Amino acid sequence: MMEVLQVRAAIYSNFGPPEVMSIKDIEKPSIKEQDRVLVRVHSASVNTMDYLYRKGYLLTRFDNGLTKPKNPVLGIDVAGTIEAVGENVRKFKVGDHVFGSCFGSHSEYVSPRVSIAKRNSHSCGVLSHYLRIMWPMNAY
C-alpha cells in the first residue's frame, strides 16, 4: 500500500472574508517530535476562534503573523483516530479514537502533541466523533 504524501485542507493565505479560504493539497503532517501523534481527522468544528484568525483580528496577529497567516490551515477542535505515535508516546496506540484541541484541524490529518489529545471513553461511532468536537474549544 502506497503512503499518502498529500492531504486536502481548507487553507487561507491572507486575512479577510470567507472568500480567502480554498481547498488545496498540502504536505501530510509527520511526527517530527517524538511527543506527537498523527491523527486522521474524522470531524472538526468551525468556531469563533477560526473566524477571528481568518479575519485577522488584531490580537490573533501577535500569535499568527502580523501581515499574513503563519499557519495557513485553520481549525482548533478535532476528533479522529490515531494512525501513528512518536517514540515517547505511551498514553496512546494506533487505532485509538481521540479528541482535543490543536491548530490545523481543517485538514485530513493533524500532528498534535500527545498532551492535548484525549481518549474517547465510549464506543466511537460516527455520531460520537461529531459530538466530541463540540467539547474542546466550546468548553472554554
mmCIF file of N, CA and C in Angstrom:
data_model
loop_
_atom_site.group_PDB
_atom_site.id
_atom_site.type_symbol
_atom_site.label_atom_id
_atom_site.label_comp_id
_atom_site.label_asym_id
_atom_site.label_seq_id
_atom_site.Cartn_x
_atom_site.Cartn_y
_atom_site.Cartn_z
ATOM 1 N N MET A 1 0.846 -1.180 0.000
ATOM 2 C CA MET A 1 0.000 0.000 0.000
ATOM 3 C C MET A 1 0.891 1.243 0.000
ATOM 4 N N MET A 2 0.589 2.185 -0.872
ATOM 5 C CA MET A 2 1.380 3.401 -1.002
ATOM 6 C C MET A 2 0.943 4.445 0.028
ATOM 7 N N GLU A 3 1.909 5.064 0.713
ATOM 8 C CA GLU A 3 1.578 6.060 1.722
ATOM 9 C C GLU A 3 1.168 7.377 1.070
ATOM 10 N N VAL A 4 0.144 8.006 1.640
ATOM 11 C CA VAL A 4 -0.349 9.295 1.157
ATOM 12 C C VAL A 4 0.629 10.380 1.589
ATOM 13 N N LEU A 5 1.125 11.176 0.640
ATOM 14 C CA LEU A 5 2.047 12.260 0.965
ATOM 15 C C LEU A 5 1.377 13.629 0.923
ATOM 16 N N GLN A 6 0.243 13.711 0.251
ATOM 17 C CA GLN A 6 -0.520 14.951 0.154
ATOM 18 C C GLN A 6 -1.900 14.727 0.766
ATOM 19 N N VAL A 7 -2.418 15.737 1.437
ATOM 20 C CA VAL A 7 -3.763 15.681 2.014
ATOM 21 C C VAL A 7 -4.511 16.952 1.643
ATOM 22 N N ARG A 8 -5.815 16.901 1.700
ATOM 23 C CA ARG A 8 -6.644 18.070 1.414
ATOM 24 C C ARG A 8 -6.839 18.872 2.699
ATOM 25 N N ALA A 9 -6.850 20.192 2.548
ATOM 26 C CA ALA A 9 -7.038 21.066 3.705
ATOM 27 C C ALA A 9 -7.706 22.360 3.261
ATOM 28 N N ALA A 10 -8.437 22.967 4.181
ATOM 29 C CA ALA A 10 -9.004 24.292 3.955
ATOM 30 C C ALA A 10 -7.945 25.289 4.391
ATOM 31 N N ILE A 11 -7.422 26.057 3.445
ATOM 32 C CA ILE A 11 -6.329 26.978 3.771
ATOM 33 C C ILE A 11 -6.696 28.421 3.432
ATOM 34 N N TYR A 12 -5.931 29.327 4.013
ATOM 35 C CA TYR A 12 -6.038 30.749 3.693
ATOM 36 C C TYR A 12 -4.643 31.345 3.702
ATOM 37 N N SER A 13 -4.346 32.180 2.711
ATOM 38 C CA SER A 13 -3.011 32.773 2.643
ATOM 39 C C SER A 13 -3.024 34.257 2.993
ATOM 40 N N ASN A 14 -4.220 34.818 3.127
ATOM 41 C CA ASN A 14 -4.383 36.221 3.520
ATOM 42 C C ASN A 14 -5.506 36.310 4.536
ATOM 43 N N PHE A 15 -5.486 37.335 5.350
ATOM 44 C CA PHE A 15 -6.588 37.594 6.264
ATOM 45 C C PHE A 15 -7.742 38.187 5.479
ATOM 46 N N GLY A 16 -8.975 37.914 5.911
ATOM 47 C CA GLY A 16 -10.105 38.515 5.225
ATOM 48 C C GLY A 16 -11.394 37.746 5.368
ATOM 49 N N PRO A 17 -12.339 37.972 4.435
ATOM 50 C CA PRO A 17 -13.659 37.340 4.476
ATOM 51 C C PRO A 17 -13.564 35.858 4.098
ATOM 52 N N PRO A 18 -14.659 35.128 4.164
ATOM 53 C CA PRO A 18 -14.646 33.690 3.837
ATOM 54 C C PRO A 18 -14.065 33.372 2.460
ATOM 55 N N GLU A 19 -14.123 34.311 1.541
ATOM 56 C CA GLU A 19 -13.621 34.072 0.182
ATOM 57 C C GLU A 19 -12.107 33.850 0.125
ATOM 58 N N VAL A 20 -11.370 34.167 1.194
ATOM 59 C CA VAL A 20 -9.928 33.916 1.184
ATOM 60 C C VAL A 20 -9.611 32.435 1.404
ATOM 61 N N MET A 21 -10.611 31.647 1.784
ATOM 62 C CA MET A 21 -10.432 30.215 2.025
ATOM 63 C C MET A 21 -10.519 29.442 0.715
ATOM 64 N N SER A 22 -9.734 28.372 0.636
ATOM 65 C CA SER A 22 -9.824 27.461 -0.508
ATOM 66 C C SER A 22 -9.378 26.071 -0.065
ATOM 67 N N ILE A 23 -9.799 25.065 -0.817
ATOM 68 C CA ILE A 23 -9.401 23.686 -0.549
ATOM 69 C C ILE A 23 -8.213 23.368 -1.440
ATOM 70 N N LYS A 24 -7.108 22.962 -0.813
ATOM 71 C CA LYS A 24 -5.890 22.669 -1.569
ATOM 72 C C LYS A 24 -5.218 21.430 -1.002
ATOM 73 N N ASP A 25 -4.329 20.874 -1.805
ATOM 74 C CA ASP A 25 -3.487 19.780 -1.338
ATOM 75 C C ASP A 25 -2.280 20.366 -0.633
ATOM 76 N N ILE A 26 -1.971 19.818 0.530
ATOM 77 C CA ILE A 26 -0.796 20.235 1.290
ATOM 78 C C ILE A 26 -0.011 18.984 1.685
ATOM 79 N N GLU A 27 1.188 19.190 2.186
ATOM 80 C CA GLU A 27 2.002 18.067 2.637
ATOM 81 C C GLU A 27 1.366 17.428 3.877
ATOM 82 N N LYS A 28 1.314 16.115 3.887
ATOM 83 C CA LYS A 28 0.770 15.397 5.037
ATOM 84 C C LYS A 28 1.675 15.637 6.248
ATOM 85 N N PRO A 29 1.077 15.973 7.413
ATOM 86 C CA PRO A 29 1.903 16.169 8.604
ATOM 87 C C PRO A 29 2.631 14.878 8.973
ATOM 88 N N SER A 30 3.764 15.036 9.603
ATOM 89 C CA SER A 30 4.503 13.864 10.074
ATOM 90 C C SER A 30 4.868 14.085 11.535
ATOM 91 N N ILE A 31 5.335 13.035 12.149
ATOM 92 C CA ILE A 31 5.737 13.129 13.551
ATOM 93 C C ILE A 31 7.223 13.475 13.580
ATOM 94 N N LYS A 32 7.518 14.761 13.679
ATOM 95 C CA LYS A 32 8.906 15.225 13.710
ATOM 96 C C LYS A 32 9.442 15.266 15.137
ATOM 97 N N GLU A 33 8.535 15.479 16.092
ATOM 98 C CA GLU A 33 8.909 15.483 17.505
ATOM 99 C C GLU A 33 8.313 14.230 18.132
ATOM 100 N N GLN A 34 9.040 13.572 18.985
ATOM 101 C CA GLN A 34 8.640 12.254 19.472
ATOM 102 C C GLN A 34 7.537 12.257 20.520
ATOM 103 N N ASP A 35 7.021 13.449 20.885
ATOM 104 C CA ASP A 35 5.889 13.504 21.814
ATOM 105 C C ASP A 35 4.591 13.845 21.079
ATOM 106 N N ARG A 36 4.550 13.531 19.794
ATOM 107 C CA ARG A 36 3.368 13.820 18.962
ATOM 108 C C ARG A 36 2.718 12.540 18.471
ATOM 109 N N VAL A 37 1.458 12.704 18.044
ATOM 110 C CA VAL A 37 0.713 11.615 17.419
ATOM 111 C C VAL A 37 0.207 12.102 16.072
ATOM 112 N N LEU A 38 -0.037 11.191 15.156
ATOM 113 C CA LEU A 38 -0.637 11.530 13.871
ATOM 114 C C LEU A 38 -2.089 11.093 13.919
ATOM 115 N N VAL A 39 -2.998 12.048 13.730
ATOM 116 C CA VAL A 39 -4.431 11.786 13.843
ATOM 117 C C VAL A 39 -5.101 11.970 12.486
ATOM 118 N N ARG A 40 -5.837 10.954 12.046
ATOM 119 C CA ARG A 40 -6.696 11.092 10.866
ATOM 120 C C ARG A 40 -7.964 11.772 11.347
ATOM 121 N N VAL A 41 -8.266 12.933 10.793
ATOM 122 C CA VAL A 41 -9.389 13.754 11.245
ATOM 123 C C VAL A 41 -10.700 13.176 10.712
ATOM 124 N N HIS A 42 -11.611 12.875 11.641
ATOM 125 C CA HIS A 42 -12.958 12.450 11.265
ATOM 126 C C HIS A 42 -13.916 13.631 11.255
ATOM 127 N N SER A 43 -13.695 14.560 12.188
ATOM 128 C CA SER A 43 -14.541 15.752 12.234
ATOM 129 C C SER A 43 -13.781 16.894 12.903
ATOM 130 N N ALA A 44 -14.097 18.091 12.466
ATOM 131 C CA ALA A 44 -13.508 19.312 13.019
ATOM 132 C C ALA A 44 -14.573 20.396 12.970
ATOM 133 N N SER A 45 -14.616 21.216 13.988
ATOM 134 C CA SER A 45 -15.650 22.255 14.037
ATOM 135 C C SER A 45 -15.132 23.578 13.487
ATOM 136 N N VAL A 46 -16.054 24.476 13.240
ATOM 137 C CA VAL A 46 -15.734 25.865 12.914
ATOM 138 C C VAL A 46 -16.314 26.686 14.055
ATOM 139 N N ASN A 47 -15.467 27.450 14.721
ATOM 140 C CA ASN A 47 -15.956 28.224 15.856
ATOM 141 C C ASN A 47 -15.428 29.653 15.805
ATOM 142 N N THR A 48 -15.670 30.381 16.848
ATOM 143 C CA THR A 48 -15.304 31.801 16.893
ATOM 144 C C THR A 48 -13.815 32.034 16.688
ATOM 145 N N MET A 49 -12.979 31.185 17.245
ATOM 146 C CA MET A 49 -11.528 31.364 17.077
ATOM 147 C C MET A 49 -11.129 31.262 15.607
ATOM 148 N N ASP A 50 -11.751 30.345 14.866
ATOM 149 C CA ASP A 50 -11.451 30.228 13.438
ATOM 150 C C ASP A 50 -11.818 31.522 12.708
ATOM 151 N N TYR A 51 -12.956 32.083 13.053
ATOM 152 C CA TYR A 51 -13.388 33.345 12.455
ATOM 153 C C TYR A 51 -12.389 34.460 12.759
ATOM 154 N N LEU A 52 -11.983 34.572 14.024
ATOM 155 C CA LEU A 52 -11.072 35.653 14.425
ATOM 156 C C LEU A 52 -9.708 35.512 13.753
ATOM 157 N N TYR A 53 -9.200 34.282 13.658
ATOM 158 C CA TYR A 53 -7.910 34.064 12.992
ATOM 159 C C TYR A 53 -8.009 34.361 11.499
ATOM 160 N N ARG A 54 -9.068 33.862 10.838
ATOM 161 C CA ARG A 54 -9.219 34.098 9.397
ATOM 162 C C ARG A 54 -9.374 35.580 9.096
ATOM 163 N N LYS A 55 -10.147 36.256 9.897
ATOM 164 C CA LYS A 55 -10.402 37.689 9.692
ATOM 165 C C LYS A 55 -9.159 38.535 9.970
ATOM 166 N N GLY A 56 -8.246 38.005 10.799
ATOM 167 C CA GLY A 56 -7.041 38.757 11.127
ATOM 168 C C GLY A 56 -7.260 39.724 12.269
ATOM 169 N N TYR A 57 -8.124 39.373 13.192
ATOM 170 C CA TYR A 57 -8.383 40.189 14.373
ATOM 171 C C TYR A 57 -7.047 40.528 15.036
ATOM 172 N N LEU A 58 -6.861 41.754 15.422
ATOM 173 C CA LEU A 58 -5.573 42.267 15.889
ATOM 174 C C LEU A 58 -4.893 41.373 16.927
ATOM 175 N N LEU A 59 -5.611 40.939 17.940
ATOM 176 C CA LEU A 59 -4.984 40.132 18.996
ATOM 177 C C LEU A 59 -4.488 38.785 18.481
ATOM 178 N N THR A 60 -5.101 38.222 17.462
ATOM 179 C CA THR A 60 -4.640 36.941 16.916
ATOM 180 C C THR A 60 -3.392 37.111 16.063
ATOM 181 N N ARG A 61 -3.153 38.305 15.564
ATOM 182 C CA ARG A 61 -1.986 38.527 14.696
ATOM 183 C C ARG A 61 -0.661 38.416 15.446
ATOM 184 N N PHE A 62 -0.666 38.678 16.734
ATOM 185 C CA PHE A 62 0.562 38.520 17.507
ATOM 186 C C PHE A 62 1.000 37.062 17.531
ATOM 187 N N ASP A 63 0.033 36.169 17.498
ATOM 188 C CA ASP A 63 0.299 34.731 17.529
ATOM 189 C C ASP A 63 0.431 34.134 16.124
ATOM 190 N N ASN A 64 -0.241 34.735 15.152
ATOM 191 C CA ASN A 64 -0.377 34.111 13.836
ATOM 192 C C ASN A 64 0.176 34.946 12.686
ATOM 193 N N GLY A 65 0.966 35.932 12.955
ATOM 194 C CA GLY A 65 1.550 36.737 11.885
ATOM 195 C C GLY A 65 0.887 38.095 11.750
ATOM 196 N N LEU A 66 1.691 39.129 11.599
ATOM 197 C CA LEU A 66 1.143 40.487 11.523
ATOM 198 C C LEU A 66 0.567 40.818 10.147
ATOM 199 N N THR A 67 1.205 40.359 9.070
ATOM 200 C CA THR A 67 0.739 40.736 7.729
ATOM 201 C C THR A 67 0.078 39.596 6.967
ATOM 202 N N LYS A 68 0.445 38.365 7.280
ATOM 203 C CA LYS A 68 -0.207 37.196 6.668
ATOM 204 C C LYS A 68 -0.103 36.022 7.630
ATOM 205 N N PRO A 69 -0.984 35.024 7.497
ATOM 206 C CA PRO A 69 -1.006 33.912 8.452
ATOM 207 C C PRO A 69 0.275 33.083 8.421
ATOM 208 N N LYS A 70 0.795 32.748 9.618
ATOM 209 C CA LYS A 70 1.929 31.835 9.720
ATOM 210 C C LYS A 70 1.490 30.408 9.423
ATOM 211 N N ASN A 71 0.350 30.032 9.972
ATOM 212 C CA ASN A 71 -0.203 28.701 9.738
ATOM 213 C C ASN A 71 -1.419 28.852 8.828
ATOM 214 N N PRO A 72 -1.349 28.391 7.584
ATOM 215 C CA PRO A 72 -2.442 28.618 6.643
ATOM 216 C C PRO A 72 -3.658 27.721 6.838
ATOM 217 N N VAL A 73 -3.582 26.736 7.736
ATOM 218 C CA VAL A 73 -4.708 25.828 7.951
ATOM 219 C C VAL A 73 -5.413 26.218 9.245
ATOM 220 N N LEU A 74 -6.694 26.531 9.138
ATOM 221 C CA LEU A 74 -7.487 26.871 10.321
ATOM 222 C C LEU A 74 -7.953 25.605 11.028
ATOM 223 N N GLY A 75 -8.696 25.791 12.092
ATOM 224 C CA GLY A 75 -9.280 24.682 12.833
ATOM 225 C C GLY A 75 -8.581 24.493 14.164
ATOM 226 N N ILE A 76 -9.374 24.289 15.192
ATOM 227 C CA ILE A 76 -8.837 24.088 16.530
ATOM 228 C C ILE A 76 -9.369 22.788 17.142
ATOM 229 N N ASP A 77 -10.652 22.531 17.014
ATOM 230 C CA ASP A 77 -11.252 21.331 17.593
ATOM 231 C C ASP A 77 -11.141 20.175 16.615
ATOM 232 N N VAL A 78 -10.832 18.988 17.132
ATOM 233 C CA VAL A 78 -10.638 17.834 16.266
ATOM 234 C C VAL A 78 -11.071 16.555 16.976
ATOM 235 N N ALA A 79 -11.605 15.629 16.191
ATOM 236 C CA ALA A 79 -11.881 14.275 16.663
ATOM 237 C C ALA A 79 -11.444 13.329 15.557
ATOM 238 N N GLY A 80 -10.774 12.255 15.927
ATOM 239 C CA GLY A 80 -10.293 11.338 14.909
ATOM 240 C C GLY A 80 -9.664 10.092 15.488
ATOM 241 N N THR A 81 -8.886 9.420 14.651
ATOM 242 C CA THR A 81 -8.258 8.155 15.009
ATOM 243 C C THR A 81 -6.743 8.279 14.868
ATOM 244 N N ILE A 82 -6.014 7.783 15.856
ATOM 245 C CA ILE A 82 -4.559 7.829 15.809
ATOM 246 C C ILE A 82 -4.048 6.826 14.783
ATOM 247 N N GLU A 83 -3.185 7.317 13.888
ATOM 248 C CA GLU A 83 -2.594 6.452 12.858
ATOM 249 C C GLU A 83 -1.117 6.187 13.094
ATOM 250 N N ALA A 84 -0.453 7.024 13.905
ATOM 251 C CA ALA A 84 0.956 6.797 14.240
ATOM 252 C C ALA A 84 1.252 7.518 15.544
ATOM 253 N N VAL A 85 2.238 7.009 16.280
ATOM 254 C CA VAL A 85 2.635 7.636 17.540
ATOM 255 C C VAL A 85 4.141 7.838 17.561
ATOM 256 N N GLY A 86 4.582 8.904 18.224
ATOM 257 C CA GLY A 86 6.005 9.157 18.388
ATOM 258 C C GLY A 86 6.623 8.167 19.371
ATOM 259 N N GLU A 87 7.936 8.070 19.360
ATOM 260 C CA GLU A 87 8.645 7.108 20.208
ATOM 261 C C GLU A 87 8.392 7.307 21.701
ATOM 262 N N ASN A 88 8.180 8.541 22.133
ATOM 263 C CA ASN A 88 7.990 8.818 23.563
ATOM 264 C C ASN A 88 6.536 8.740 24.011
ATOM 265 N N VAL A 89 5.629 8.387 23.129
ATOM 266 C CA VAL A 89 4.202 8.351 23.460
ATOM 267 C C VAL A 89 3.858 6.998 24.074
ATOM 268 N N ARG A 90 3.332 7.031 25.300
ATOM 269 C CA ARG A 90 2.922 5.804 25.997
ATOM 270 C C ARG A 90 1.411 5.779 26.238
ATOM 271 N N LYS A 91 0.803 6.930 26.178
ATOM 272 C CA LYS A 91 -0.612 7.082 26.533
ATOM 273 C C LYS A 91 -1.556 6.540 25.456
ATOM 274 N N PHE A 92 -1.124 6.531 24.198
ATOM 275 C CA PHE A 92 -1.989 6.137 23.092
ATOM 276 C C PHE A 92 -1.325 5.089 22.221
ATOM 277 N N LYS A 93 -2.167 4.414 21.434
ATOM 278 C CA LYS A 93 -1.662 3.465 20.452
ATOM 279 C C LYS A 93 -2.418 3.668 19.149
ATOM 280 N N VAL A 94 -1.893 3.141 18.069
ATOM 281 C CA VAL A 94 -2.538 3.237 16.764
ATOM 282 C C VAL A 94 -3.940 2.638 16.869
ATOM 283 N N GLY A 95 -4.915 3.361 16.328
ATOM 284 C CA GLY A 95 -6.306 2.908 16.358
ATOM 285 C C GLY A 95 -7.145 3.545 17.445
ATOM 286 N N ASP A 96 -6.516 4.205 18.426
ATOM 287 C CA ASP A 96 -7.282 4.880 19.485
ATOM 288 C C ASP A 96 -8.077 6.039 18.889
ATOM 289 N N HIS A 97 -9.295 6.198 19.378
ATOM 290 C CA HIS A 97 -10.139 7.325 18.984
ATOM 291 C C HIS A 97 -9.901 8.455 19.982
ATOM 292 N N VAL A 98 -9.599 9.641 19.486
ATOM 293 C CA VAL A 98 -9.249 10.762 20.346
ATOM 294 C C VAL A 98 -9.989 12.028 19.927
ATOM 295 N N PHE A 99 -9.997 12.995 20.826
ATOM 296 C CA PHE A 99 -10.496 14.329 20.518
ATOM 297 C C PHE A 99 -9.683 15.323 21.317
ATOM 298 N N GLY A 100 -9.696 16.572 20.889
ATOM 299 C CA GLY A 100 -8.948 17.590 21.610
ATOM 300 C C GLY A 100 -8.840 18.865 20.813
ATOM 301 N N SER A 101 -7.855 19.676 21.164
ATOM 302 C CA SER A 101 -7.641 20.961 20.502
ATOM 303 C C SER A 101 -6.235 21.008 19.931
ATOM 304 N N CYS A 102 -6.130 21.416 18.693
ATOM 305 C CA CYS A 102 -4.832 21.655 18.069
ATOM 306 C C CYS A 102 -5.063 22.494 16.819
ATOM 307 N N PHE A 103 -4.134 23.360 16.517
ATOM 308 C CA PHE A 103 -4.270 24.184 15.324
ATOM 309 C C PHE A 103 -4.106 23.324 14.073
ATOM 310 N N GLY A 104 -4.864 23.673 13.042
ATOM 311 C CA GLY A 104 -4.742 22.993 11.760
ATOM 312 C C GLY A 104 -5.687 21.838 11.549
ATOM 313 N N SER A 105 -6.778 21.772 12.302
ATOM 314 C CA SER A 105 -7.675 20.615 12.206
ATOM 315 C C SER A 105 -8.580 20.623 10.984
ATOM 316 N N HIS A 106 -8.565 21.680 10.186
ATOM 317 C CA HIS A 106 -9.349 21.681 8.953
ATOM 318 C C HIS A 106 -8.538 21.032 7.832
ATOM 319 N N SER A 107 -8.008 19.877 8.138
ATOM 320 C CA SER A 107 -7.188 19.090 7.235
ATOM 321 C C SER A 107 -7.543 17.623 7.445
ATOM 322 N N GLU A 108 -7.094 16.773 6.547
ATOM 323 C CA GLU A 108 -7.376 15.349 6.704
ATOM 324 C C GLU A 108 -6.552 14.712 7.817
ATOM 325 N N TYR A 109 -5.400 15.310 8.142
ATOM 326 C CA TYR A 109 -4.521 14.810 9.201
ATOM 327 C C TYR A 109 -3.961 15.974 10.004
ATOM 328 N N VAL A 110 -3.734 15.741 11.300
ATOM 329 C CA VAL A 110 -3.026 16.694 12.162
ATOM 330 C C VAL A 110 -2.012 15.920 13.003
ATOM 331 N N SER A 111 -1.028 16.634 13.517
ATOM 332 C CA SER A 111 0.006 16.008 14.336
ATOM 333 C C SER A 111 0.172 16.785 15.647
ATOM 334 N N PRO A 112 -0.798 16.616 16.571
ATOM 335 C CA PRO A 112 -0.715 17.366 17.834
ATOM 336 C C PRO A 112 0.232 16.717 18.837
ATOM 337 N N ARG A 113 0.625 17.512 19.819
ATOM 338 C CA ARG A 113 1.360 16.946 20.955
ATOM 339 C C ARG A 113 0.407 16.002 21.684
ATOM 340 N N VAL A 114 0.955 14.986 22.257
ATOM 341 C CA VAL A 114 0.138 13.983 22.932
ATOM 342 C C VAL A 114 -0.631 14.581 24.112
ATOM 343 N N SER A 115 -0.132 15.657 24.706
ATOM 344 C CA SER A 115 -0.770 16.254 25.879
ATOM 345 C C SER A 115 -2.130 16.883 25.574
ATOM 346 N N ILE A 116 -2.418 17.184 24.310
ATOM 347 C CA ILE A 116 -3.709 17.803 24.016
ATOM 348 C C ILE A 116 -4.737 16.828 23.486
ATOM 349 N N ALA A 117 -4.348 15.599 23.266
ATOM 350 C CA ALA A 117 -5.307 14.598 22.799
ATOM 351 C C ALA A 117 -5.932 13.909 24.006
ATOM 352 N N LYS A 118 -7.208 13.599 23.895
ATOM 353 C CA LYS A 118 -7.928 12.900 24.959
ATOM 354 C C LYS A 118 -8.584 11.664 24.362
ATOM 355 N N ARG A 119 -8.531 10.587 25.086
ATOM 356 C CA ARG A 119 -9.107 9.338 24.600
ATOM 357 C C ARG A 119 -10.629 9.383 24.716
ATOM 358 N N ASN A 120 -11.314 8.935 23.656
ATOM 359 C CA ASN A 120 -12.756 8.767 23.734
ATOM 360 C C ASN A 120 -13.033 7.597 24.653
ATOM 361 N N SER A 121 -13.858 7.792 25.649
ATOM 362 C CA SER A 121 -14.103 6.738 26.619
ATOM 363 C C SER A 121 -15.286 5.851 26.250
ATOM 364 N N HIS A 122 -16.072 6.276 25.287
ATOM 365 C CA HIS A 122 -17.242 5.491 24.885
ATOM 366 C C HIS A 122 -17.003 4.908 23.507
ATOM 367 N N SER A 123 -17.880 3.994 23.126
ATOM 368 C CA SER A 123 -17.757 3.456 21.772
ATOM 369 C C SER A 123 -17.794 4.616 20.802
ATOM 370 N N CYS A 124 -17.049 4.509 19.743
ATOM 371 C CA CYS A 124 -16.829 5.676 18.911
ATOM 372 C C CYS A 124 -17.378 5.491 17.514
ATOM 373 N N GLY A 125 -18.664 5.598 17.363
ATOM 374 C CA GLY A 125 -19.253 5.600 16.045
ATOM 375 C C GLY A 125 -19.115 6.980 15.450
ATOM 376 N N VAL A 126 -19.629 7.164 14.259
ATOM 377 C CA VAL A 126 -19.535 8.451 13.573
ATOM 378 C C VAL A 126 -20.182 9.547 14.403
ATOM 379 N N LEU A 127 -21.330 9.292 14.989
ATOM 380 C CA LEU A 127 -22.010 10.305 15.788
ATOM 381 C C LEU A 127 -21.121 10.757 16.941
ATOM 382 N N SER A 128 -20.414 9.832 17.574
ATOM 383 C CA SER A 128 -19.538 10.200 18.687
ATOM 384 C C SER A 128 -18.455 11.181 18.254
ATOM 385 N N HIS A 129 -17.886 11.002 17.068
ATOM 386 C CA HIS A 129 -16.866 11.942 16.589
ATOM 387 C C HIS A 129 -17.448 13.347 16.466
ATOM 388 N N TYR A 130 -18.673 13.447 15.947
ATOM 389 C CA TYR A 130 -19.277 14.765 15.798
ATOM 390 C C TYR A 130 -19.586 15.388 17.148
ATOM 391 N N LEU A 131 -19.991 14.594 18.101
ATOM 392 C CA LEU A 131 -20.266 15.135 19.431
ATOM 393 C C LEU A 131 -18.980 15.550 20.137
ATOM 394 N N ARG A 132 -17.896 14.830 19.927
ATOM 395 C CA ARG A 132 -16.634 15.128 20.592
ATOM 396 C C ARG A 132 -16.059 16.479 20.175
ATOM 397 N N ILE A 133 -16.261 16.901 18.929
ATOM 398 C CA ILE A 133 -15.658 18.162 18.510
ATOM 399 C C ILE A 133 -16.345 19.367 19.128
ATOM 400 N N MET A 134 -17.522 19.177 19.696
ATOM 401 C CA MET A 134 -18.194 20.301 20.342
ATOM 402 C C MET A 134 -17.566 20.622 21.687
ATOM 403 N N TRP A 135 -16.819 19.708 22.268
ATOM 404 C CA TRP A 135 -16.305 19.877 23.615
ATOM 405 C C TRP A 135 -15.102 20.797 23.734
ATOM 406 N N PRO A 136 -13.976 20.566 23.044
ATOM 407 C CA PRO A 136 -12.727 21.257 23.410
ATOM 408 C C PRO A 136 -12.791 22.775 23.456
ATOM 409 N N MET A 137 -13.002 23.448 22.354
ATOM 410 C CA MET A 137 -12.953 24.911 22.321
ATOM 411 C C MET A 137 -14.203 25.512 22.940
ATOM 412 N N ASN A 138 -15.350 24.901 22.690
ATOM 413 C CA ASN A 138 -16.592 25.465 23.189
ATOM 414 C C ASN A 138 -16.746 25.323 24.691
ATOM 415 N N ALA A 139 -15.920 24.489 25.310
ATOM 416 C CA ALA A 139 -15.994 24.323 26.764
ATOM 417 C C ALA A 139 -15.303 25.459 27.506
ATOM 418 N N TYR A 140 -14.470 26.216 26.825
ATOM 419 C CA TYR A 140 -13.721 27.291 27.497
ATOM 420 C C TYR A 140 -14.600 28.442 27.793
#
